[in-house]
Amino acid sequence: SQPHQAHVALLPSAGMGHLTPFLRLATKLIHHHCLVTLITTHPTVSLTESQFITRFLSAFPQVTQLQFHLLPLDPSTANSTDPFFLHFETIRRSAHLLSPLLTSLSPPLHALIYDVSLISSVIPVTESLHISNYILFPSSARMFSLFSHFPNFASKAIFGDVLEVIPGLKPIPRSSIPPLLLIPDSLFANIVKEDSPKLPKSNGVLINTFEGLESEALEAFSNRKVVIEGLPPVFAIGPLVPCEFEKEGWDEPLKWLNEQEDGSVVYVSFGSRTAMSRDQLREVGHGLLKSECRFLWVVKDKQVDKEDEEGLDEVVGHELIEKMKERGLVVKKWVDQGELLSHRAVGGFVSHCGWNSVLEAAWHGVPILAWPQGGDQKINAEVVEMSGVGVWEKSWGWGGKDDQMVVKGEEIGKRIREMMGKKLLRVQAAHIREEARKAFGVGGNCERMFKQLVEEWKL
Ligand code: BUP
C-alpha cells in the first residue's frame, strides 16, 4: 500500500440490485487510489451473484476478499418467505462475527461502506472498532427520503392517501409505498423501522443518483429541507456506471442488435428477481407482437435463478415463441444489460424500474416505459416520470401481482408503440444522458464527491 492510501471495506447484502452498485463503487474507489477490501457473504442467494463476484475479483486482483461465513438462520423466526430478505436477516444476525475479521485487516480500515439493509447490526461493530461507517443506499434519493422519515409516520395512522410529511418533496401517494412497508409486522417493515432511526449514527449516506435525474430530492437534502434531526450528509455519487468486468462474453443479443436499425428495438426486462405470472408473461409476448416494433425480451420465471430451469417454450408457450422469432429475440439467460442499453439499435426500455436499471437507461439516454413490479419501484417510476426520462402507465398497478390483475397484450402493445414513437421523450432522455455524463466526467459532481470522501477517510 502507498502511504496515506485510504483503506475501505465494502459489505453488500443480497441480490444483484444490491451487489451491482457495490462492485461499481469499488471500481471508482480503486480509480481514486483507495485500497479496497470486499466482504463476501457465503453462500450467496443467486448463482449470478457468485459469478459476478468471481469476475470482479479476477479483474481486480489488488482487491482483498474477506470471506464472511454466516450463521444459519431459522426461517420460521423471520417473518418472510423472500430468500433475499431472509439473507438480509442472516447477515444482520451474523454481523457481530465481523469484528475479528475487520481487526485482522492490514493496514487498518479507514471506513466501512455497507448496504442499507444492515444498519443496526453493523453500527455496533464499527462503533466498537472506531471505524467510520457509510451506508450505500441502492435506490433513489426519493426512496431515501421515505426511508429516512419512516419513524415519523410509521407510528401514525398508517399512511393516509398521500404522504405529505416529507417537506420539500412532491407527496408520495399511498399506492406508491412499497407494499411490505404497509404490512406492519413484515420482515422488511421491521428492518426499516429498526434501522431508520439509527441513520444519525452513520457518517454519511452514498446514493447512486445525480442532480439531473433527481434535482428535487437532492436539492431538498442539500438545503437541509428534508433532513430529520442528526441525519448525516448525503453524497450523490452517481451515476455508478456499467464496467468492463461485467461483460461475460455471451454475445448473441449483441449480434442480433447489430442487424437492427437505429432506435428500432424495444428492450424488455423486469430485473433479476421479478417472477411474473405466466399469464402475464404471455400477455407481454402478445403485446410485443402487437407493438409492431422489433424487440429484445429477457424472460425470467422464478425469483431465484437457481430455480429458473424451464425453457422458453414451457414458460411462454411454443406457438407464441415461434411467432415472436419473426420480429424479435427472446432469451431466458443473463444478458449484459449495461452493454445492450448502449447499443444504437435500442430505442426504448420496458422496465420494472429497479434503480440500477433506471440509472443505466439514464446513462445511455434510453426512454423508459415504467412498469413497476414491487418494492421501491413505483417510487423510482415517479422519478422516471418527473425527470422526463420515461413514462409510466399507472393503471397497470404492480404488474400481474395485485388482485390477480393481468394487463392485456393489446394495451401493452399500444403503450410500447406510443413510447417508441414519442420524439419528445427521446429528446428528454438524451438531455438526461448529457446530465449524467456531466456528473460523471472530469470536474463533475461524482468526482467531487469521491475526492471529498477520500479526504475525509484519510484524516
Ligand atoms: Br435480469 C438482468 N442482466 O439479464 P435492478 C439484470 N441485469 O445485467 P433488480 C443484467 O442487474 P432490486 C440481466 O443491468 C442491473 O444492473 C441490470 O438491478 C442487471 O433490479 C441489475 O435494476 C438489476 O436494480 O434488483 O434486479 O430487480 O429489486 O434490488 O432493485
Coordinates of C-alpha atoms and ligand atoms in Angstrom, one line a residue:
S1 CA 0.0 0.0 0.0
Q2 CA 1.1 3.6 -0.6
P3 CA 1.4 6.0 2.3
H4 CA -1.8 7.9 3.0
Q5 CA -3.9 5.5 1.0
A6 CA -7.4 5.1 2.3
H7 CA -8.4 1.6 3.1
V8 CA -12.1 0.9 2.6
A9 CA -14.1 -2.3 3.1
L10 CA -17.4 -2.9 1.3
L11 CA -20.2 -5.0 2.6
P12 CA -23.1 -5.7 0.2
S13 CA -26.2 -7.7 1.2
A14 CA -28.2 -9.8 -1.1
G15 CA -29.4 -9.6 -4.7
M16 CA -27.9 -8.2 -7.9
G17 CA -29.8 -4.9 -7.4
H18 CA -27.7 -4.5 -4.2
L19 CA -24.4 -6.1 -5.3
T20 CA -24.1 -4.3 -8.6
P21 CA -23.7 -0.8 -7.2
F22 CA -21.2 -2.0 -4.6
L23 CA -18.9 -3.5 -7.3
R24 CA -19.3 -0.4 -9.5
L25 CA -18.5 1.7 -6.4
A26 CA -15.4 -0.5 -5.8
T27 CA -14.0 0.3 -9.2
K28 CA -14.5 4.0 -8.5
L29 CA -12.6 3.7 -5.2
I30 CA -9.8 1.9 -6.9
H31 CA -9.7 4.6 -9.5
H32 CA -9.4 7.1 -6.6
H33 CA -6.4 5.2 -5.3
C34 CA -8.1 3.5 -2.4
L35 CA -7.2 0.1 -1.0
V36 CA -10.4 -2.0 -1.3
T37 CA -11.5 -5.0 0.7
L38 CA -14.6 -6.8 -0.5
I39 CA -16.5 -8.7 2.2
T40 CA -18.4 -11.6 0.6
T41 CA -21.1 -13.5 2.4
H42 CA -21.4 -17.2 1.9
P43 CA -23.4 -18.7 0.4
T44 CA -25.0 -16.2 -1.9
V45 CA -28.7 -16.4 -2.8
S46 CA -28.3 -16.5 -6.5
L47 CA -25.8 -18.0 -8.8
T48 CA -25.4 -14.8 -10.7
E49 CA -24.2 -13.0 -7.6
S50 CA -21.4 -15.5 -7.0
Q51 CA -20.4 -15.4 -10.7
F52 CA -20.4 -11.6 -10.7
I53 CA -18.1 -11.6 -7.6
T54 CA -15.7 -14.0 -9.2
R55 CA -15.5 -11.9 -12.4
F56 CA -14.9 -8.8 -10.4
L57 CA -12.2 -10.4 -8.2
S58 CA -10.3 -11.7 -11.2
A59 CA -10.5 -8.3 -13.0
F60 CA -9.1 -6.6 -9.8
P61 CA -6.6 -8.9 -8.2
Q62 CA -5.5 -6.0 -6.0
V63 CA -8.8 -6.2 -4.1
T64 CA -8.7 -8.2 -0.9
Q65 CA -11.6 -10.6 -0.5
L66 CA -12.8 -11.2 3.1
Q67 CA -15.0 -14.2 3.3
F68 CA -17.8 -13.8 5.8
H69 CA -19.4 -17.2 6.7
L70 CA -22.9 -16.6 8.1
L71 CA -24.7 -18.3 10.9
P72 CA -27.6 -20.5 9.9
L73 CA -31.0 -18.8 10.1
D74 CA -34.1 -20.5 11.3
P75 CA -36.6 -19.1 8.6
S76 CA -39.5 -19.7 10.9
T77 CA -38.2 -16.9 13.2
A78 CA -38.2 -14.3 10.4
N79 CA -41.5 -13.1 9.0
S80 CA -40.7 -13.5 5.3
T81 CA -40.5 -16.1 2.6
D82 CA -38.4 -14.0 0.3
P83 CA -34.9 -15.6 0.1
F84 CA -33.3 -12.2 -0.4
F85 CA -34.9 -10.6 2.6
L86 CA -34.1 -13.7 4.6
H87 CA -30.4 -13.3 3.6
F88 CA -30.5 -9.7 4.9
E89 CA -31.7 -11.1 8.2
T90 CA -29.0 -13.8 8.2
I91 CA -26.3 -11.2 7.7
R92 CA -27.8 -9.0 10.4
R93 CA -27.8 -11.8 12.9
S94 CA -24.2 -12.7 12.0
A95 CA -22.8 -9.2 12.0
H96 CA -21.1 -9.5 15.4
L97 CA -18.8 -12.0 13.8
L98 CA -17.4 -9.2 11.6
S99 CA -15.3 -7.6 14.4
P100 CA -12.4 -10.1 14.4
L101 CA -12.4 -10.2 10.6
L102 CA -12.2 -6.4 10.4
T103 CA -9.5 -6.1 13.0
S104 CA -7.4 -8.7 11.2
L105 CA -7.1 -6.4 8.2
S106 CA -3.8 -4.7 7.5
P107 CA -3.4 -1.8 7.0
P108 CA -6.2 -0.9 9.4
L109 CA -9.5 0.2 7.9
H110 CA -10.5 3.8 7.5
A111 CA -14.1 3.2 6.6
L112 CA -16.7 0.5 6.1
I113 CA -19.4 1.0 3.4
Y114 CA -22.3 -1.3 3.9
D115 CA -25.7 -1.9 2.5
V116 CA -28.7 0.0 3.9
S117 CA -30.4 -3.3 4.9
L118 CA -27.7 -3.8 7.6
I119 CA -27.6 -0.6 9.6
S120 CA -28.5 -1.5 13.1
S121 CA -26.4 -4.7 13.1
V122 CA -23.2 -3.0 11.6
I123 CA -23.2 0.2 13.7
P124 CA -22.3 -1.5 17.0
V125 CA -19.3 -3.2 15.2
T126 CA -17.9 0.0 13.6
E127 CA -18.5 1.9 16.9
S128 CA -16.6 -0.6 18.9
L129 CA -13.7 -0.7 16.4
H130 CA -13.8 3.1 15.9
I131 CA -14.2 2.8 12.1
S132 CA -16.2 5.4 10.1
N133 CA -19.3 3.9 8.7
Y134 CA -21.1 4.9 5.5
I135 CA -24.3 3.5 4.1
L136 CA -24.7 2.7 0.4
F137 CA -28.4 3.3 -0.5
P138 CA -29.0 1.3 -3.6
S139 CA -32.2 3.1 -4.6
S140 CA -33.3 6.6 -5.5
A141 CA -32.9 9.7 -3.3
R142 CA -36.7 9.9 -3.4
M143 CA -36.9 6.5 -1.8
F144 CA -34.3 7.6 0.7
S145 CA -36.5 10.5 1.7
L146 CA -39.2 7.9 2.6
F147 CA -36.7 5.7 4.4
S148 CA -35.2 8.4 6.5
H149 CA -38.7 9.7 7.5
F150 CA -40.2 6.3 8.2
P151 CA -40.2 6.7 12.0
N152 CA -42.1 9.9 11.7
F153 CA -45.1 8.4 10.2
A154 CA -44.9 4.7 10.7
S155 CA -46.5 5.0 14.1
K156 CA -49.2 7.4 13.0
A157 CA -52.4 6.2 11.4
I158 CA -50.5 4.1 8.9
F159 CA -50.2 6.3 5.9
G160 CA -53.1 8.4 4.6
D161 CA -53.8 8.6 0.8
V162 CA -50.6 10.6 0.3
L163 CA -47.6 11.1 2.4
E164 CA -47.1 14.8 2.8
V165 CA -44.8 14.5 5.8
I166 CA -41.6 15.0 3.8
P167 CA -41.1 18.7 3.4
G168 CA -39.7 19.9 0.1
L169 CA -40.8 16.9 -1.8
K170 CA -43.8 16.1 -4.0
P171 CA -46.1 14.0 -1.8
I172 CA -45.8 10.2 -2.2
P173 CA -49.2 8.6 -2.9
R174 CA -50.0 5.6 -0.7
S175 CA -50.3 3.5 -3.8
S176 CA -46.5 4.0 -4.4
I177 CA -45.4 2.9 -1.0
P178 CA -43.5 -0.5 -1.1
P179 CA -46.4 -2.9 -0.2
L180 CA -44.3 -4.6 2.5
L181 CA -43.9 -1.3 4.4
L182 CA -47.7 -1.3 4.7
I183 CA -47.7 -4.7 6.5
P184 CA -46.7 -3.7 10.0
D185 CA -45.0 -6.9 11.0
S186 CA -43.3 -7.9 7.8
L187 CA -39.6 -8.5 8.0
F188 CA -39.0 -5.6 5.6
A189 CA -41.1 -3.2 7.6
N190 CA -39.4 -4.3 10.8
I191 CA -35.9 -3.8 9.3
V192 CA -36.8 -0.3 8.2
K193 CA -38.4 0.5 11.5
E194 CA -35.4 -0.6 13.4
D195 CA -32.8 0.9 11.1
S196 CA -34.1 4.3 10.0
P197 CA -33.8 5.9 13.5
K198 CA -30.1 4.8 13.5
L199 CA -29.2 6.9 10.5
P200 CA -27.8 9.7 12.7
K201 CA -25.1 7.2 13.9
S202 CA -23.7 6.9 10.4
N203 CA -21.0 9.2 8.9
G204 CA -22.8 9.5 5.5
V205 CA -25.2 8.1 3.0
L206 CA -24.0 7.4 -0.5
I207 CA -26.7 7.4 -3.1
N208 CA -26.3 6.3 -6.7
T209 CA -28.0 9.3 -8.3
F210 CA -27.2 12.7 -9.8
E211 CA -28.6 16.2 -9.9
G212 CA -30.0 16.0 -13.5
L213 CA -32.1 13.0 -12.6
E214 CA -33.3 13.8 -9.1
S215 CA -32.9 17.6 -8.7
E216 CA -35.9 17.8 -6.4
A217 CA -34.8 15.3 -3.8
L218 CA -31.2 16.2 -3.9
E219 CA -31.9 19.9 -3.6
A220 CA -34.1 19.2 -0.6
F221 CA -31.4 17.3 1.1
S222 CA -28.7 19.8 0.4
N223 CA -30.8 22.7 1.6
R224 CA -31.5 20.5 4.6
K225 CA -35.2 20.8 3.9
V226 CA -36.0 17.1 4.3
V227 CA -33.5 16.5 7.0
I228 CA -34.5 14.8 10.1
E229 CA -32.5 15.7 13.2
G230 CA -28.9 14.5 13.0
L231 CA -29.2 13.0 9.6
P232 CA -25.7 12.5 8.2
P233 CA -24.6 14.1 4.9
V234 CA -26.0 12.6 1.7
F235 CA -23.4 12.1 -1.1
A236 CA -24.9 11.8 -4.6
I237 CA -22.1 9.7 -6.1
G238 CA -24.0 8.6 -9.2
P239 CA -24.1 7.6 -11.9
L240 CA -22.3 4.4 -11.0
V241 CA -22.0 3.0 -14.5
P242 CA -21.6 -0.4 -16.1
C243 CA -18.0 -1.6 -16.0
E244 CA -15.8 -3.8 -18.2
F245 CA -15.6 -6.7 -15.7
E246 CA -19.4 -7.2 -16.0
K247 CA -19.2 -8.5 -19.6
E248 CA -19.5 -12.2 -19.6
G249 CA -19.0 -13.0 -23.2
W250 CA -22.3 -14.3 -24.4
D251 CA -22.9 -12.1 -27.4
E252 CA -26.0 -13.5 -29.2
P253 CA -28.1 -10.5 -28.3
L254 CA -25.4 -8.1 -29.4
K255 CA -25.1 -9.9 -32.7
W256 CA -28.8 -9.7 -33.2
L257 CA -28.9 -6.0 -32.3
N258 CA -26.1 -5.3 -34.8
E259 CA -28.5 -6.3 -37.6
Q260 CA -31.3 -3.9 -36.5
E261 CA -31.9 -0.3 -37.5
D262 CA -31.0 2.6 -35.2
G263 CA -33.5 3.1 -32.4
S264 CA -35.9 0.4 -33.7
V265 CA -35.7 -2.1 -30.8
V266 CA -37.6 -2.1 -27.5
Y267 CA -35.6 -3.8 -24.8
V268 CA -37.8 -5.6 -22.2
S269 CA -36.6 -6.7 -18.8
F270 CA -38.2 -6.8 -15.3
G271 CA -34.9 -7.3 -13.4
S272 CA -33.2 -10.1 -11.7
R273 CA -35.8 -11.0 -9.1
T274 CA -39.3 -10.5 -10.6
A275 CA -41.2 -13.7 -11.1
M276 CA -44.1 -12.5 -13.3
S277 CA -47.1 -14.8 -13.5
R278 CA -47.1 -17.0 -16.6
D279 CA -50.4 -15.5 -17.8
Q280 CA -48.9 -12.0 -17.6
L281 CA -45.7 -13.2 -19.3
R282 CA -47.8 -14.5 -22.2
E283 CA -49.6 -11.2 -22.5
V284 CA -46.3 -9.4 -22.6
G285 CA -45.4 -11.7 -25.5
H286 CA -48.7 -10.8 -27.3
G287 CA -48.1 -7.2 -26.5
L288 CA -44.7 -7.2 -28.1
L289 CA -46.2 -8.7 -31.3
K290 CA -48.9 -6.1 -31.3
S291 CA -46.5 -3.2 -30.8
E292 CA -45.1 -3.9 -34.3
C293 CA -41.7 -3.0 -33.0
R294 CA -38.5 -5.1 -33.0
F295 CA -37.9 -6.4 -29.5
L296 CA -35.3 -8.0 -27.3
W297 CA -37.1 -9.6 -24.3
V298 CA -35.3 -11.1 -21.3
V299 CA -37.6 -13.6 -19.7
K300 CA -37.4 -14.6 -16.0
D301 CA -39.8 -17.1 -14.5
K302 CA -38.5 -17.6 -10.9
Q303 CA -37.3 -15.2 -8.2
V304 CA -34.0 -17.0 -7.8
D305 CA -32.0 -18.0 -10.8
K306 CA -31.0 -21.5 -9.4
E307 CA -34.7 -22.5 -9.7
D308 CA -35.3 -21.0 -13.1
E309 CA -35.0 -24.2 -15.0
E310 CA -37.8 -24.4 -17.5
G311 CA -37.3 -23.4 -21.1
L312 CA -39.0 -20.6 -23.1
D313 CA -41.4 -23.0 -24.8
E314 CA -42.7 -24.1 -21.4
V315 CA -42.8 -20.7 -19.8
V316 CA -44.1 -18.5 -22.7
G317 CA -45.6 -21.2 -25.0
H318 CA -44.2 -22.8 -28.1
E319 CA -46.6 -21.2 -30.6
L320 CA -46.0 -17.7 -29.3
I321 CA -42.3 -18.1 -29.2
E322 CA -42.2 -19.3 -32.8
K323 CA -44.3 -16.3 -33.9
M324 CA -42.0 -13.9 -32.0
K325 CA -38.9 -15.1 -33.8
E326 CA -40.0 -13.1 -36.8
R327 CA -39.8 -9.8 -35.1
G328 CA -37.6 -10.2 -32.1
L329 CA -35.2 -12.1 -29.9
V330 CA -36.5 -13.7 -26.7
V331 CA -33.9 -15.0 -24.3
K332 CA -34.0 -16.7 -20.9
K333 CA -30.5 -16.1 -19.7
W334 CA -28.4 -13.4 -18.1
V335 CA -27.5 -10.7 -20.5
D336 CA -25.1 -7.7 -20.4
Q337 CA -27.9 -5.2 -19.9
G338 CA -25.5 -2.3 -19.5
E339 CA -24.0 -3.0 -22.8
L340 CA -27.3 -3.7 -24.6
L341 CA -28.7 -0.4 -23.5
S342 CA -25.7 1.3 -25.0
H343 CA -26.4 -0.2 -28.4
R344 CA -27.5 2.2 -31.2
A345 CA -30.4 -0.1 -32.1
V346 CA -32.1 0.2 -28.7
G347 CA -34.8 2.9 -28.8
G348 CA -36.8 2.1 -25.6
F349 CA -36.8 0.1 -22.4
V350 CA -39.9 -1.5 -20.8
S351 CA -38.5 -1.7 -17.2
H352 CA -39.7 -2.6 -13.8
C353 CA -37.6 0.4 -12.5
G354 CA -35.2 -1.4 -10.3
W355 CA -32.9 1.6 -9.5
N356 CA -29.9 0.2 -11.3
S357 CA -31.9 -0.3 -14.5
V358 CA -33.2 3.3 -14.3
L359 CA -29.6 4.6 -13.9
E360 CA -28.4 2.5 -16.8
A361 CA -31.2 3.8 -19.1
A362 CA -30.4 7.4 -18.0
W363 CA -26.7 6.9 -18.6
H364 CA -27.4 5.8 -22.2
G365 CA -30.4 8.1 -22.8
V366 CA -32.9 5.3 -23.5
P367 CA -36.5 6.3 -22.8
I368 CA -38.3 4.1 -20.3
L369 CA -41.9 2.7 -20.2
A370 CA -42.1 2.1 -16.5
W371 CA -43.9 -1.0 -15.2
P372 CA -43.0 -1.3 -11.5
Q373 CA -43.4 -4.8 -10.1
G374 CA -42.8 -4.4 -6.4
G375 CA -40.7 -2.8 -3.6
D376 CA -39.3 0.7 -4.2
Q377 CA -40.1 0.5 -8.0
K378 CA -43.2 2.8 -8.0
I379 CA -41.2 5.5 -6.2
N380 CA -38.5 5.1 -8.8
A381 CA -41.1 5.2 -11.5
E382 CA -42.2 8.5 -10.1
V383 CA -38.6 9.7 -10.6
V384 CA -38.6 8.4 -14.1
E385 CA -41.8 10.3 -14.9
M386 CA -40.7 13.6 -13.1
S387 CA -37.3 13.7 -14.7
G388 CA -38.7 13.1 -18.2
V389 CA -36.6 10.0 -18.9
G390 CA -39.7 8.0 -19.3
V391 CA -43.4 7.4 -19.0
W392 CA -45.5 5.3 -16.6
E393 CA -48.9 3.7 -17.1
K394 CA -50.1 3.8 -13.5
S395 CA -53.3 1.8 -14.2
W396 CA -51.1 -1.3 -14.7
G397 CA -50.6 -1.5 -10.9
W398 CA -48.0 -3.8 -9.5
G399 CA -47.7 -5.9 -12.7
G400 CA -49.7 -9.1 -12.6
K401 CA -49.3 -9.5 -8.9
D402 CA -52.1 -7.3 -7.4
D403 CA -55.6 -8.7 -7.4
Q404 CA -54.5 -11.3 -10.0
M405 CA -54.8 -8.4 -12.5
V406 CA -53.4 -9.3 -15.9
V407 CA -52.6 -6.4 -18.2
K408 CA -53.7 -7.4 -21.7
G409 CA -51.4 -7.6 -24.7
E410 CA -53.4 -5.2 -26.7
E411 CA -52.9 -2.5 -24.1
I412 CA -49.2 -3.3 -23.6
G413 CA -48.6 -3.2 -27.4
K414 CA -50.3 0.2 -27.7
R415 CA -48.3 1.8 -24.9
I416 CA -45.0 0.4 -26.3
R417 CA -45.8 1.8 -29.8
E418 CA -46.6 5.2 -28.2
M419 CA -43.4 5.2 -26.2
M420 CA -41.2 4.2 -29.2
G421 CA -42.9 6.9 -31.3
K422 CA -42.5 9.8 -28.9
K423 CA -39.9 12.2 -30.2
L424 CA -40.1 14.5 -27.1
L425 CA -39.3 11.5 -24.9
R426 CA -36.2 10.8 -26.9
V427 CA -35.1 14.4 -26.6
Q428 CA -35.7 14.4 -22.8
A429 CA -33.8 11.1 -22.4
A430 CA -30.9 12.5 -24.4
H431 CA -30.8 15.5 -22.2
I432 CA -30.7 13.3 -19.0
R433 CA -27.8 11.4 -20.7
E434 CA -25.9 14.6 -21.1
E435 CA -26.6 15.5 -17.4
A436 CA -25.3 12.0 -16.4
R437 CA -22.2 12.4 -18.5
K438 CA -21.6 15.8 -16.9
A439 CA -22.0 14.5 -13.4
F440 CA -19.7 11.5 -14.2
G441 CA -17.0 13.4 -16.2
V442 CA -13.9 15.3 -15.2
G443 CA -14.8 18.0 -12.8
G444 CA -18.3 16.6 -12.4
N445 CA -20.2 16.2 -9.1
C446 CA -19.3 12.5 -8.9
E447 CA -15.6 13.2 -8.9
R448 CA -16.1 15.9 -6.3
M449 CA -18.0 13.6 -4.0
F450 CA -15.3 10.9 -4.2
K451 CA -12.5 13.4 -3.6
Q452 CA -14.3 14.7 -0.6
L453 CA -14.9 11.2 0.8
V454 CA -11.3 10.0 0.3
E455 CA -10.0 13.1 2.0
E456 CA -12.4 12.5 4.9
W457 CA -11.2 8.9 5.3
K458 CA -7.5 9.9 5.3
L459 CA -7.9 12.5 8.1
Ligands
BUP1 BR1 -32.3 -9.7 -15.4 C1 -30.7 -8.9 -15.7 N1 -28.7 -8.8 -17.0 O1 -30.2 -10.3 -17.5 P1 -32.1 -3.5 -10.7 C2 -30.3 -7.8 -15.0 N2 -29.0 -7.3 -15.2 O2 -27.1 -7.2 -16.5 P2 -33.4 -5.9 -9.5 C3 -28.2 -7.7 -16.2 O3 -28.9 -6.5 -13.0 P3 -33.7 -4.6 -7.0 C4 -29.9 -9.4 -16.8 O4 -28.4 -4.3 -15.6 C5 -29.0 -4.2 -13.3 O5 -27.7 -3.6 -13.2 C6 -29.1 -4.9 -14.6 O6 -30.8 -4.4 -10.8 C7 -28.6 -6.2 -14.3 O7 -33.2 -4.5 -10.4 C8 -29.1 -5.3 -12.3 O8 -32.4 -2.9 -12.0 C9 -30.5 -5.4 -11.7 O9 -31.9 -2.6 -9.5 O10 -33.0 -5.5 -8.1 O11 -32.6 -6.9 -10.0 O12 -34.9 -6.1 -9.5 O13 -35.1 -5.2 -6.8 O14 -32.9 -4.9 -5.7 O15 -33.7 -3.2 -7.4

